[in-house]
């Protein structure tokens, strides 16, 4: 298993540009989520999904959209990038959802800079 | 979810046990305690979790006090590769796996 794969690893955007951060997992996990991490801070939850076709907001959802059309993929979209979105983004997944105590598996992150 | 409090930083001599404390005084009866670590800027790595009983795996041991208001992660023989930020998280089961991370403890293992 490749685990959780995030692409790209690095990205530079200009203010106002749009882009999609990709996340894929090959573990048949029901649950997927996106976090951002800013310098000196912990991870903050952006959006999450408990299964295909179902998404919900986390702590810091503004400026981001998500969709979940398949179990494997959970892309994060920035429609109009802002410098405040400069951060490291992590995708995570977990299975099974029921049973209650499954740990999260993380990707290695996408480092985004918005100028 | 209950909040957690961890010291911002700790040092440990190589080969010695590293004991990382976490306070979670508002934990409820069915909230699990999880520990993750993050090395450099890699993705966080799961270490261990527990509910009431002490737990041990190949990476670490987790000691949870009887009143469950605090816990300690023990790395029995710290190596330089254990230098990382360690996060203690409490989470309700069946809540959509919403993990809320704080700022963690930065552990430095000293040669």
Short mmCIF file of N, CA, C and O in Angstrom, two decimals, chain A residues 31 35 37 40 42-43 48 50 59 90 94 97-104 106-108 111, chain B residues 32 34 36 38 41-44 46 49 87 91-94 96-103:
data_model
loop_
_atom_site.label_atom_id
_atom_site.label_comp_id
_atom_site.label_asym_id
_atom_site.label_seq_id
_atom_site.Cartn_x
_atom_site.Cartn_y
_atom_site.Cartn_z
N UNK A 31 -13.04 7.52 6.09
CA UNK A 31 -12.89 8.88 6.57
C UNK A 31 -11.66 9.52 5.97
O UNK A 31 -10.58 8.92 5.96
N UNK A 35 -6.04 19.14 6.88
CA UNK A 35 -5.56 20.03 7.92
C UNK A 35 -4.60 21.04 7.29
O UNK A 35 -3.96 20.76 6.29
N UNK A 37 -1.26 23.58 8.62
CA UNK A 37 -0.34 23.82 9.74
C UNK A 37 0.48 25.05 9.44
O UNK A 37 1.22 25.11 8.45
N UNK A 40 4.74 27.31 14.10
CA UNK A 40 4.55 27.40 15.54
C UNK A 40 3.18 26.99 16.03
O UNK A 40 2.88 27.14 17.22
N UNK A 42 -0.20 24.07 15.89
CA UNK A 42 -0.59 22.70 15.61
C UNK A 42 -1.40 22.62 14.33
O UNK A 42 -1.51 23.59 13.57
N UNK A 43 -1.97 21.47 14.09
CA UNK A 43 -2.77 21.26 12.89
C UNK A 43 -4.21 21.71 13.15
O UNK A 43 -4.78 21.44 14.21
N UNK A 48 -13.69 17.72 6.31
CA UNK A 48 -13.56 16.28 6.43
C UNK A 48 -14.72 15.60 5.72
O UNK A 48 -15.73 16.24 5.38
N UNK A 50 -16.92 11.70 5.73
CA UNK A 50 -17.12 10.39 6.36
C UNK A 50 -17.45 9.32 5.33
O UNK A 50 -17.71 8.18 5.72
N UNK A 59 -12.65 23.35 11.60
CA UNK A 59 -12.43 24.60 12.33
C UNK A 59 -12.25 25.82 11.42
O UNK A 59 -12.70 26.91 11.74
N UNK A 90 -2.01 19.08 5.10
CA UNK A 90 -1.93 17.64 5.29
C UNK A 90 -3.29 17.00 5.08
O UNK A 90 -4.30 17.49 5.58
N UNK A 94 -8.74 7.42 7.63
CA UNK A 94 -8.92 6.46 8.72
C UNK A 94 -9.99 5.44 8.33
O UNK A 94 -10.93 5.74 7.64
N UNK A 97 -14.69 3.64 10.19
CA UNK A 97 -15.31 4.76 10.87
C UNK A 97 -16.06 4.28 12.10
O UNK A 97 -15.92 4.83 13.18
N UNK A 98 -16.81 3.23 11.96
CA UNK A 98 -17.51 2.67 13.11
C UNK A 98 -16.49 1.89 13.94
O UNK A 98 -15.48 1.44 13.43
N UNK A 99 -16.76 1.73 15.19
CA UNK A 99 -15.79 1.13 16.09
C UNK A 99 -15.08 2.18 16.89
O UNK A 99 -14.54 1.93 17.94
N UNK A 100 -15.00 3.38 16.37
CA UNK A 100 -14.75 4.57 17.18
C UNK A 100 -13.34 4.96 17.46
O UNK A 100 -13.08 6.11 17.77
N UNK A 101 -12.36 4.08 17.39
CA UNK A 101 -11.06 4.50 17.89
C UNK A 101 -9.95 4.25 16.89
O UNK A 101 -8.83 3.94 17.26
N UNK A 102 -10.24 4.43 15.62
CA UNK A 102 -9.22 4.23 14.60
C UNK A 102 -8.30 5.43 14.50
O UNK A 102 -8.76 6.56 14.46
N UNK A 103 -6.98 5.22 14.44
CA UNK A 103 -6.06 6.36 14.30
C UNK A 103 -6.08 6.89 12.87
O UNK A 103 -6.46 6.21 11.92
N UNK A 104 -5.62 8.13 12.74
CA UNK A 104 -5.48 8.76 11.44
C UNK A 104 -4.13 8.40 10.81
O UNK A 104 -3.13 8.29 11.50
N UNK A 106 -1.57 9.96 7.95
CA UNK A 106 -1.32 11.22 7.28
C UNK A 106 -0.46 11.06 6.04
O UNK A 106 0.41 10.18 5.97
N UNK A 107 -0.68 11.96 5.07
CA UNK A 107 0.24 12.13 3.96
C UNK A 107 1.42 12.99 4.39
O UNK A 107 1.49 13.46 5.53
N UNK A 108 2.35 13.23 3.46
CA UNK A 108 3.56 13.99 3.78
C UNK A 108 3.44 15.48 3.50
O UNK A 108 4.41 16.21 3.66
N UNK A 111 3.32 21.92 0.53
CA UNK A 111 3.76 23.23 1.02
C UNK A 111 3.36 24.29 0.01
O UNK A 111 3.89 24.32 -1.10
N UNK B 32 -11.12 8.84 24.08
CA UNK B 32 -9.84 8.18 23.98
C UNK B 32 -8.72 9.21 24.02
O UNK B 32 -8.87 10.34 23.59
N UNK B 34 -5.04 9.91 22.46
CA UNK B 34 -4.15 9.54 21.36
C UNK B 34 -2.84 10.32 21.47
O UNK B 34 -2.83 11.46 21.91
N UNK B 36 0.43 11.37 18.88
CA UNK B 36 1.07 11.41 17.57
C UNK B 36 2.38 12.15 17.72
O UNK B 36 2.60 12.89 18.68
N UNK B 38 5.42 14.39 15.17
CA UNK B 38 5.71 14.99 13.88
C UNK B 38 7.19 15.31 13.84
O UNK B 38 7.69 16.10 14.64
N UNK B 41 8.90 18.55 9.25
CA UNK B 41 7.61 18.99 8.73
C UNK B 41 6.91 17.85 8.00
O UNK B 41 6.09 18.08 7.12
N UNK B 42 7.23 16.61 8.40
CA UNK B 42 6.55 15.47 7.80
C UNK B 42 5.13 15.38 8.33
O UNK B 42 4.75 16.07 9.28
N UNK B 43 4.33 14.49 7.77
CA UNK B 43 3.00 14.25 8.28
C UNK B 43 3.07 13.62 9.66
O UNK B 43 3.97 12.83 9.95
N UNK B 44 2.13 13.95 10.55
CA UNK B 44 2.12 13.34 11.88
C UNK B 44 2.04 11.82 11.80
O UNK B 44 1.38 11.26 10.92
N UNK B 46 1.16 8.31 13.88
CA UNK B 46 0.44 7.73 15.02
C UNK B 46 1.41 6.94 15.90
O UNK B 46 2.27 6.19 15.40
N UNK B 49 -2.70 4.79 21.43
CA UNK B 49 -3.88 5.38 22.03
C UNK B 49 -4.45 4.45 23.09
O UNK B 49 -4.11 3.26 23.13
N UNK B 87 2.21 15.23 20.07
CA UNK B 87 0.87 15.76 20.30
C UNK B 87 0.03 14.76 21.09
O UNK B 87 -0.03 13.58 20.75
N UNK B 91 -10.32 12.41 22.03
CA UNK B 91 -11.33 12.39 20.98
C UNK B 91 -12.47 11.45 21.35
O UNK B 91 -12.23 10.36 21.83
N UNK B 92 -13.69 11.91 21.08
CA UNK B 92 -14.85 11.05 21.28
C UNK B 92 -14.89 10.01 20.17
O UNK B 92 -14.63 10.32 19.02
N UNK B 93 -15.27 8.77 20.53
CA UNK B 93 -15.44 7.77 19.48
C UNK B 93 -16.65 8.12 18.62
O UNK B 93 -17.56 8.80 19.06
N UNK B 94 -16.63 7.67 17.41
CA UNK B 94 -17.76 7.83 16.51
C UNK B 94 -18.18 9.29 16.33
O UNK B 94 -19.36 9.61 16.27
N UNK B 96 -16.90 11.09 13.74
CA UNK B 96 -16.37 11.43 12.43
C UNK B 96 -14.88 11.60 12.43
O UNK B 96 -14.32 12.24 11.56
N UNK B 97 -14.22 11.02 13.42
CA UNK B 97 -12.76 11.06 13.48
C UNK B 97 -12.21 12.48 13.47
O UNK B 97 -11.19 12.75 12.86
N UNK B 98 -12.89 13.40 14.14
CA UNK B 98 -12.38 14.77 14.19
C UNK B 98 -11.33 14.86 15.29
O UNK B 98 -11.65 14.86 16.47
N UNK B 99 -10.08 14.91 14.89
CA UNK B 99 -8.98 15.08 15.81
C UNK B 99 -8.60 16.55 15.85
O UNK B 99 -8.38 17.16 14.81
N UNK B 100 -8.50 17.12 17.04
CA UNK B 100 -8.10 18.51 17.18
C UNK B 100 -6.73 18.54 17.85
O UNK B 100 -6.59 18.10 18.98
N UNK B 101 -5.75 19.05 17.13
CA UNK B 101 -4.37 19.08 17.60
C UNK B 101 -4.08 20.40 18.30
O UNK B 101 -4.49 21.45 17.84
N UNK B 102 -3.30 20.33 19.41
CA UNK B 102 -2.80 21.55 20.01
C UNK B 102 -1.43 21.87 19.45
O UNK B 102 -1.14 21.53 18.30
N UNK B 103 -0.57 22.48 20.26
CA UNK B 103 0.77 22.84 19.80
C UNK B 103 1.82 21.83 20.20
O UNK B 103 2.95 21.89 19.77
#
